[in-house]
Amino acid sequence: MKFSDITGHKTTIDSLRDLVDTDHIPHAMLLGGQEGIGKMRVARAFVSYLYCLDKKNGDSCGKCPACLQNAHHNNPDVHYIFPRTGSSSKNTDSFLPQWFEFLDTHSYMSKEEWARAIDAGNTVPVIYRSDANEISRTAALSSFAYRYKTYVIWMPERMQPQCSNALLKLLEEPFPDTIFLLVSNEPDKLLPTIFSRTQRFNLKPLSDEEVCSVLTSEGVSFPEAKEVAALSEGNMIKAFDIAGEGGEIKEFSALYMQMMRLAYARNAGGLRMLSDAIAAMGREKTSRYLAYCARLTRENFIYNLKTPELNAMTRGEEDFSVRFSPFINHKNVERLLAEIQRAHDDVLRNANARLVMFDFMLKVMMQLRK
């Protein structure tokens, strides 16, 4: 991965390049921003540039031994730490084959795809204390082949408390040849003391033009890429999902339409069965469904304003909204969105998802005819 392979994030890339060129690399850096915008791509390009033996025109050469090692994931001084499942007594080594394949095939780092890659099921992958112990052990050793040892930590917000405390100690008393690069979707969930000890880079969502550029480079026609970009919210994971006409967007759209039809018909029995089915998807997927409900509810309200340039919907969503949107109006939209948010928060707090979803759907049923 080279800087030239990255779409967007020019300001961050320029800053990272300057740190290497001036030999002022901090011992801990944090790349923060929403999922799907290419943070890990930037991190990998930085690592390649850091180790490159023949830098050219502000980028890694891609041909020297260090670049080839990084490209093939066998640089002995680059270590990846990531959320996983299984016994806390183990470390990430047993997941490295899946991890390296994931880096190559899902470079925008979908946490859902990673969970599937390691067969996590409904278990939330975490970073264990044993992973921090392994960092402590290897960080105390001299680097193997290069000047620096680098630890790239993906989703540090998933660290167990004991792991966070152990990492904090390493950040407080860093080894001179060790660099920590944290890549976080939710940096606000890190320990404040860890957050404060990093040099932070806040990466913004990609622009519609940048999303469109990535899609067209992958063979999507320009008209379709332009439409998808408007729906993607700068998230390439979402953009690829919409462009593929499959995955969660299509699934959630069908569930939302079914929910609203059952609610309008006041079919409480049908809503109960649907709530059980959605809850069975697992906590994180249920929370993503509720986030989708909030978006499409807002889009239906906007649709009533008769200003199509403000709407961002797929063709299927718009076909549904033509008839459904009148039922989302100024009398109920705020209440509906508040109920969606409440259900979303309750699910993330580990409340009984079946009860939360059924209660939420009953509230929707009561609001639809206002």
Short mmCIF file of C-alpha atoms in Angstrom, two decimals:
data_model
loop_
_atom_site.label_atom_id
_atom_site.label_comp_id
_atom_site.label_asym_id
_atom_site.label_seq_id
_atom_site.Cartn_x
_atom_site.Cartn_y
_atom_site.Cartn_z
CA MET A 1 0.00 0.00 0.00
CA LYS A 2 1.41 3.38 -1.05
CA PHE A 3 0.23 6.93 -0.45
CA SER A 4 -0.60 7.11 -4.15
CA ASP A 5 -3.08 4.25 -3.64
CA ILE A 6 -5.12 6.32 -1.17
CA THR A 7 -8.19 8.27 -2.22
CA GLY A 8 -8.68 11.42 -0.14
CA HIS A 9 -7.08 12.39 3.20
CA LYS A 10 -4.41 14.56 1.55
CA THR A 11 -3.87 16.74 4.62
CA THR A 12 -3.30 13.75 6.88
CA ILE A 13 -1.01 12.07 4.36
CA ASP A 14 1.06 15.24 4.00
CA SER A 15 1.42 15.45 7.79
CA LEU A 16 2.42 11.80 8.13
CA ARG A 17 4.92 12.10 5.30
CA ASP A 18 6.44 15.17 6.94
CA LEU A 19 6.87 13.35 10.25
CA VAL A 20 8.98 10.70 8.53
CA ASP A 21 10.92 13.13 6.34
CA THR A 22 11.87 15.35 9.29
CA ASP A 23 12.53 12.40 11.62
CA HIS A 24 10.01 13.69 14.17
CA ILE A 25 7.86 10.59 14.50
CA PRO A 26 5.89 10.51 17.77
CA HIS A 27 5.83 7.25 19.69
CA ALA A 28 2.02 7.08 19.55
CA MET A 29 -0.39 8.25 16.85
CA LEU A 30 -4.15 7.92 16.49
CA LEU A 31 -5.99 7.81 13.18
CA GLY A 32 -9.64 8.39 14.06
CA GLY A 33 -12.80 8.63 12.02
CA GLN A 34 -15.92 6.74 11.00
CA GLU A 35 -15.78 3.26 9.56
CA GLY A 36 -15.23 2.75 5.85
CA ILE A 37 -13.22 5.86 5.00
CA GLY A 38 -9.84 4.17 4.54
CA LYS A 39 -8.04 4.77 7.84
CA MET A 40 -6.23 1.44 7.73
CA ARG A 41 -5.24 2.11 4.13
CA VAL A 42 -3.59 5.33 5.31
CA ALA A 43 -1.94 3.47 8.21
CA ARG A 44 -0.52 0.80 5.92
CA ALA A 45 0.75 3.40 3.46
CA PHE A 46 2.45 5.22 6.34
CA VAL A 47 4.11 2.00 7.49
CA SER A 48 5.34 1.34 3.95
CA TYR A 49 6.77 4.85 3.71
CA LEU A 50 8.38 4.60 7.13
CA TYR A 51 10.32 1.45 6.24
CA CYS A 52 10.95 2.11 2.54
CA LEU A 53 14.66 2.07 1.65
CA ASP A 54 14.30 4.09 -1.54
CA LYS A 55 11.64 6.76 -1.08
CA LYS A 56 10.78 8.64 -4.27
CA ASN A 57 8.66 11.74 -4.78
CA GLY A 58 7.19 11.58 -1.30
CA ASP A 59 6.08 7.95 -1.55
CA SER A 60 7.40 4.46 -0.94
CA CYS A 61 9.05 2.83 -3.94
CA GLY A 62 7.11 -0.43 -3.79
CA LYS A 63 10.15 -2.40 -4.95
CA CYS A 64 12.77 -2.41 -2.21
CA PRO A 65 13.04 -5.36 0.22
CA ALA A 66 11.17 -3.45 2.94
CA CYS A 67 8.30 -2.54 0.60
CA LEU A 68 8.04 -6.12 -0.60
CA GLN A 69 8.01 -7.39 2.97
CA ASN A 70 5.22 -5.00 3.90
CA ALA A 71 3.24 -5.91 0.78
CA HIS A 72 3.46 -9.60 1.67
CA HIS A 73 2.86 -9.05 5.40
CA ASN A 74 6.20 -10.49 6.51
CA ASN A 75 8.06 -7.47 7.87
CA PRO A 76 9.37 -8.84 11.20
CA ASP A 77 9.19 -5.39 12.83
CA VAL A 78 5.55 -4.65 11.98
CA HIS A 79 2.96 -6.11 14.34
CA TYR A 80 -0.83 -5.99 14.04
CA ILE A 81 -3.16 -6.12 17.04
CA PHE A 82 -6.89 -6.53 16.39
CA PRO A 83 -10.13 -7.67 18.06
CA ARG A 84 -10.70 -11.40 18.09
CA THR A 85 -12.64 -14.14 19.79
CA GLY A 86 -11.52 -17.21 21.68
CA SER A 87 -9.49 -17.76 24.80
CA SER A 88 -7.99 -14.72 26.48
CA SER A 89 -4.84 -16.75 27.20
CA LYS A 90 -3.97 -16.79 23.49
CA ASN A 91 -2.77 -13.93 21.30
CA THR A 92 -3.50 -12.77 17.77
CA ASP A 93 -0.99 -15.10 16.08
CA SER A 94 -3.56 -17.84 15.54
CA PHE A 95 -5.72 -15.38 13.56
CA LEU A 96 -2.98 -13.97 11.34
CA PRO A 97 -3.89 -15.97 8.20
CA GLN A 98 -7.48 -14.63 8.32
CA TRP A 99 -6.19 -11.17 9.21
CA PHE A 100 -3.80 -10.85 6.28
CA GLU A 101 -6.43 -12.12 3.84
CA PHE A 102 -8.89 -9.63 5.32
CA LEU A 103 -6.42 -6.74 4.87
CA ASP A 104 -6.02 -7.62 1.21
CA THR A 105 -9.68 -8.21 0.37
CA HIS A 106 -11.49 -5.74 2.68
CA SER A 107 -9.07 -2.85 2.90
CA TYR A 108 -11.81 -0.44 4.08
CA MET A 109 -12.10 -2.64 7.16
CA SER A 110 -15.70 -3.68 7.71
CA LYS A 111 -15.96 -4.95 11.26
CA GLU A 112 -18.91 -7.11 10.23
CA GLU A 113 -16.84 -8.82 7.54
CA TRP A 114 -14.06 -9.37 10.06
CA ALA A 115 -16.50 -10.97 12.50
CA ARG A 116 -17.64 -13.31 9.74
CA ALA A 117 -14.04 -14.08 8.76
CA ILE A 118 -13.31 -15.40 12.27
CA ASP A 119 -16.75 -17.00 12.78
CA ALA A 120 -17.52 -14.71 15.71
CA GLY A 121 -21.27 -15.32 15.52
CA ASN A 122 -23.00 -13.12 18.08
CA THR A 123 -19.79 -12.76 20.09
CA VAL A 124 -18.26 -9.28 19.99
CA PRO A 125 -14.52 -9.55 19.16
CA VAL A 126 -12.27 -7.82 21.70
CA ILE A 127 -8.59 -7.13 22.33
CA TYR A 128 -7.47 -9.08 25.39
CA ARG A 129 -4.97 -8.38 28.16
CA SER A 130 -2.84 -11.19 26.73
CA ASP A 131 -2.40 -9.11 23.57
CA ALA A 132 -1.00 -6.26 25.65
CA ASN A 133 1.28 -8.74 27.42
CA GLU A 134 2.62 -9.83 24.03
CA ILE A 135 3.23 -6.22 23.05
CA SER A 136 5.14 -5.67 26.31
CA ARG A 137 7.27 -8.74 25.67
CA THR A 138 8.22 -7.92 22.09
CA ALA A 139 8.56 -4.17 22.64
CA ALA A 140 11.28 -4.84 25.20
CA LEU A 141 13.35 -6.60 22.52
CA SER A 142 15.49 -4.88 19.92
CA SER A 143 14.00 -4.42 16.48
CA PHE A 144 14.81 -7.32 14.19
CA ALA A 145 15.77 -5.74 10.87
CA TYR A 146 14.96 -2.03 10.87
CA ARG A 147 15.23 1.05 13.02
CA TYR A 148 11.68 0.88 14.39
CA LYS A 149 9.20 -1.64 15.68
CA THR A 150 5.64 -0.63 14.80
CA TYR A 151 2.43 -1.82 16.43
CA VAL A 152 -0.70 -1.14 14.39
CA ILE A 153 -3.75 -1.52 16.66
CA TRP A 154 -7.10 -1.74 14.88
CA MET A 155 -10.20 -0.72 16.85
CA PRO A 156 -8.41 0.03 20.15
CA GLU A 157 -11.82 0.98 21.53
CA ARG A 158 -12.41 -2.79 21.74
CA MET A 159 -9.61 -3.27 24.28
CA GLN A 160 -10.61 -4.87 27.56
CA PRO A 161 -10.02 -2.55 30.56
CA GLN A 162 -6.99 -4.57 31.69
CA CYS A 163 -5.55 -4.31 28.20
CA SER A 164 -6.12 -0.55 28.07
CA ASN A 165 -4.34 -0.09 31.38
CA ALA A 166 -1.40 -2.20 30.24
CA LEU A 167 -1.12 -0.24 26.98
CA LEU A 168 -1.27 3.03 28.91
CA LYS A 169 1.80 1.99 30.87
CA LEU A 170 3.66 1.34 27.60
CA LEU A 171 2.64 4.76 26.29
CA GLU A 172 3.76 6.44 29.50
CA GLU A 173 7.19 4.77 29.38
CA PRO A 174 7.77 4.11 25.66
CA PHE A 175 10.78 2.32 24.25
CA PRO A 176 12.76 4.66 21.99
CA ASP A 177 12.50 2.44 18.89
CA THR A 178 8.78 1.64 19.21
CA ILE A 179 5.86 3.30 17.40
CA PHE A 180 2.19 2.74 18.21
CA LEU A 181 -0.33 3.49 15.48
CA LEU A 182 -3.94 3.28 16.70
CA VAL A 183 -6.66 3.08 14.05
CA SER A 184 -10.02 3.80 15.65
CA ASN A 185 -13.65 4.06 14.53
CA GLU A 186 -14.67 5.54 17.90
CA PRO A 187 -11.73 7.35 19.49
CA ASP A 188 -14.03 8.93 22.08
CA LYS A 189 -14.34 5.47 23.67
CA LEU A 190 -10.62 5.22 24.41
CA LEU A 191 -9.31 5.89 27.88
CA PRO A 192 -8.80 9.67 28.11
CA THR A 193 -5.26 9.03 29.34
CA ILE A 194 -4.48 6.96 26.21
CA PHE A 195 -6.17 9.50 23.95
CA SER A 196 -4.13 12.35 25.42
CA ARG A 197 -0.83 10.53 24.86
CA THR A 198 -1.27 10.22 21.11
CA GLN A 199 -0.73 12.63 18.26
CA ARG A 200 -4.18 12.62 16.72
CA PHE A 201 -5.33 12.77 13.13
CA ASN A 202 -9.06 13.09 12.50
CA LEU A 203 -9.91 11.63 9.10
CA LYS A 204 -13.11 12.90 7.54
CA PRO A 205 -15.61 10.96 5.38
CA LEU A 206 -14.79 10.83 1.70
CA SER A 207 -16.45 13.35 -0.58
CA ASP A 208 -19.02 12.22 -3.14
CA GLU A 209 -16.43 12.84 -5.85
CA GLU A 210 -13.89 10.64 -4.07
CA VAL A 211 -16.39 7.85 -3.52
CA CYS A 212 -17.41 8.08 -7.17
CA SER A 213 -13.75 7.86 -8.22
CA VAL A 214 -13.18 4.67 -6.22
CA LEU A 215 -16.34 3.06 -7.58
CA THR A 216 -15.57 3.84 -11.21
CA SER A 217 -12.06 2.45 -10.74
CA GLU A 218 -13.76 -0.78 -9.66
CA GLY A 219 -15.83 -0.91 -12.84
CA VAL A 220 -19.05 0.77 -11.71
CA SER A 221 -20.54 3.00 -14.41
CA PHE A 222 -20.24 6.73 -13.75
CA PRO A 223 -24.04 7.42 -13.55
CA GLU A 224 -24.50 4.59 -11.03
CA ALA A 225 -21.37 5.58 -9.09
CA LYS A 226 -22.64 9.15 -8.81
CA GLU A 227 -25.99 7.94 -7.45
CA VAL A 228 -24.35 5.54 -4.99
CA ALA A 229 -21.92 8.20 -3.78
CA ALA A 230 -24.83 10.44 -2.78
CA LEU A 231 -26.14 7.64 -0.54
CA SER A 232 -22.85 6.45 0.90
CA GLU A 233 -22.21 9.22 3.46
CA GLY A 234 -18.53 9.03 2.55
CA ASN A 235 -18.34 5.39 3.65
CA MET A 236 -16.86 3.00 1.06
CA ILE A 237 -18.21 -0.06 2.84
CA LYS A 238 -21.71 1.31 2.44
CA ALA A 239 -20.96 2.41 -1.13
CA PHE A 240 -19.83 -1.06 -2.20
CA ASP A 241 -22.86 -2.56 -0.46
CA ILE A 242 -25.29 -0.28 -2.34
CA ALA A 243 -23.49 -0.71 -5.66
CA GLY A 244 -23.68 -4.48 -5.27
CA GLU A 245 -27.45 -4.30 -4.72
CA GLY A 246 -27.13 -6.73 -1.89
CA GLY A 247 -25.88 -7.04 1.63
CA GLU A 248 -27.37 -5.17 4.52
CA ILE A 249 -28.87 -2.22 2.66
CA LYS A 250 -31.18 -4.49 0.68
CA GLU A 251 -31.92 -6.65 3.73
CA PHE A 252 -32.67 -3.68 6.00
CA SER A 253 -34.82 -2.03 3.33
CA ALA A 254 -37.02 -5.12 3.10
CA LEU A 255 -37.30 -5.34 6.91
CA TYR A 256 -38.18 -1.65 7.24
CA MET A 257 -40.90 -1.89 4.60
CA GLN A 258 -42.33 -5.01 6.22
CA MET A 259 -42.28 -3.34 9.65
CA MET A 260 -44.08 -0.24 8.43
CA ARG A 261 -46.73 -2.21 6.56
CA LEU A 262 -47.43 -4.38 9.60
CA ALA A 263 -47.51 -1.32 11.85
CA TYR A 264 -49.94 0.52 9.59
CA ALA A 265 -52.17 -2.57 9.47
CA ARG A 266 -51.95 -2.75 13.31
CA ASN A 267 -50.83 -6.35 13.04
CA ALA A 268 -49.31 -6.80 16.50
CA GLY A 269 -48.81 -10.54 16.00
CA GLY A 270 -46.84 -9.95 12.82
CA LEU A 271 -44.77 -7.28 14.54
CA ARG A 272 -43.96 -9.67 17.37
CA MET A 273 -42.65 -12.28 14.93
CA LEU A 274 -40.67 -9.64 13.04
CA SER A 275 -39.16 -8.22 16.24
CA ASP A 276 -38.00 -11.71 17.24
CA ALA A 277 -36.41 -12.23 13.82
CA ILE A 278 -34.55 -8.90 13.96
CA ALA A 279 -33.37 -9.46 17.54
CA ALA A 280 -32.00 -12.84 16.49
CA MET A 281 -29.58 -11.05 14.14
CA GLY A 282 -27.46 -10.09 17.14
CA ARG A 283 -26.88 -6.89 19.07
CA GLU A 284 -24.62 -5.07 16.62
CA LYS A 285 -26.62 -5.89 13.51
CA THR A 286 -29.85 -4.92 15.27
CA SER A 287 -28.31 -1.56 16.18
CA ARG A 288 -27.31 -1.06 12.54
CA TYR A 289 -30.87 -1.86 11.45
CA LEU A 290 -32.19 0.79 13.81
CA ALA A 291 -29.70 3.31 12.41
CA TYR A 292 -31.06 2.45 8.97
CA CYS A 293 -34.62 2.99 10.26
CA ALA A 294 -33.64 6.48 11.42
CA ARG A 295 -32.16 7.35 8.03
CA LEU A 296 -35.12 6.13 5.96
CA THR A 297 -37.62 7.75 8.33
CA ARG A 298 -35.85 11.08 7.85
CA GLU A 299 -35.74 10.55 4.09
CA ASN A 300 -39.49 9.89 4.00
CA PHE A 301 -40.16 13.07 5.93
CA ILE A 302 -37.94 15.04 3.52
CA TYR A 303 -39.70 13.40 0.58
CA ASN A 304 -42.87 15.21 1.61
CA LEU A 305 -41.12 18.53 1.07
CA LYS A 306 -41.16 17.88 -2.70
CA THR A 307 -37.49 18.80 -3.04
CA PRO A 308 -35.88 15.71 -4.61
CA GLU A 309 -32.41 17.26 -4.54
CA LEU A 310 -32.48 16.90 -0.73
CA ASN A 311 -33.26 13.18 -0.83
CA ALA A 312 -30.69 10.38 -0.93
CA MET A 313 -32.43 7.05 -1.50
CA THR A 314 -31.99 3.96 -3.63
CA ARG A 315 -34.55 3.33 -6.35
CA GLY A 316 -36.23 0.66 -4.23
CA GLU A 317 -36.44 2.98 -1.24
CA GLU A 318 -37.89 5.76 -3.36
CA ASP A 319 -40.48 3.43 -4.92
CA PHE A 320 -41.67 2.59 -1.40
CA SER A 321 -41.59 6.21 -0.25
CA VAL A 322 -43.89 7.42 -3.02
CA ARG A 323 -46.87 5.95 -1.18
CA PHE A 324 -45.54 5.65 2.35
CA SER A 325 -44.01 9.10 2.92
CA PRO A 326 -47.34 10.88 3.70
CA PHE A 327 -47.52 8.84 6.91
CA ILE A 328 -44.22 10.38 8.13
CA ASN A 329 -45.08 13.99 8.80
CA HIS A 330 -44.60 16.89 11.21
CA LYS A 331 -47.02 15.31 13.68
CA ASN A 332 -45.02 12.16 14.31
CA VAL A 333 -41.51 12.40 12.84
CA GLU A 334 -39.82 13.69 15.98
CA ARG A 335 -41.49 11.06 18.15
CA LEU A 336 -40.60 8.27 15.71
CA LEU A 337 -36.95 9.32 15.60
CA ALA A 338 -36.85 9.58 19.38
CA GLU A 339 -38.22 6.03 19.71
CA ILE A 340 -35.67 4.73 17.21
CA GLN A 341 -32.85 6.37 19.16
CA ARG A 342 -34.14 4.99 22.45
CA ALA A 343 -34.35 1.46 21.06
CA HIS A 344 -30.88 1.82 19.52
CA ASP A 345 -29.39 2.91 22.84
CA ASP A 346 -31.16 0.15 24.77
CA VAL A 347 -29.92 -2.55 22.39
CA LEU A 348 -26.33 -1.30 22.70
CA ARG A 349 -26.69 -1.40 26.49
CA ASN A 350 -27.43 -5.13 26.28
CA ALA A 351 -31.14 -4.86 27.09
CA ASN A 352 -33.28 -7.78 25.95
CA ALA A 353 -33.39 -7.06 22.21
CA ARG A 354 -36.61 -9.01 21.64
CA LEU A 355 -38.49 -6.94 24.19
CA VAL A 356 -36.88 -3.70 23.04
CA MET A 357 -37.74 -4.30 19.40
CA PHE A 358 -41.33 -5.37 20.07
CA ASP A 359 -41.91 -2.36 22.31
CA PHE A 360 -40.37 -0.12 19.64
CA MET A 361 -42.60 -1.55 16.90
CA LEU A 362 -45.72 -1.06 19.01
CA LYS A 363 -44.72 2.59 19.46
CA VAL A 364 -44.30 2.89 15.68
CA MET A 365 -47.77 1.37 15.23
CA MET A 366 -49.31 3.99 17.51
CA GLN A 367 -47.56 6.88 15.77
CA LEU A 368 -48.21 6.01 12.13
CA ARG A 369 -51.82 7.16 11.98
CA LYS A 370 -51.26 10.53 13.62
#
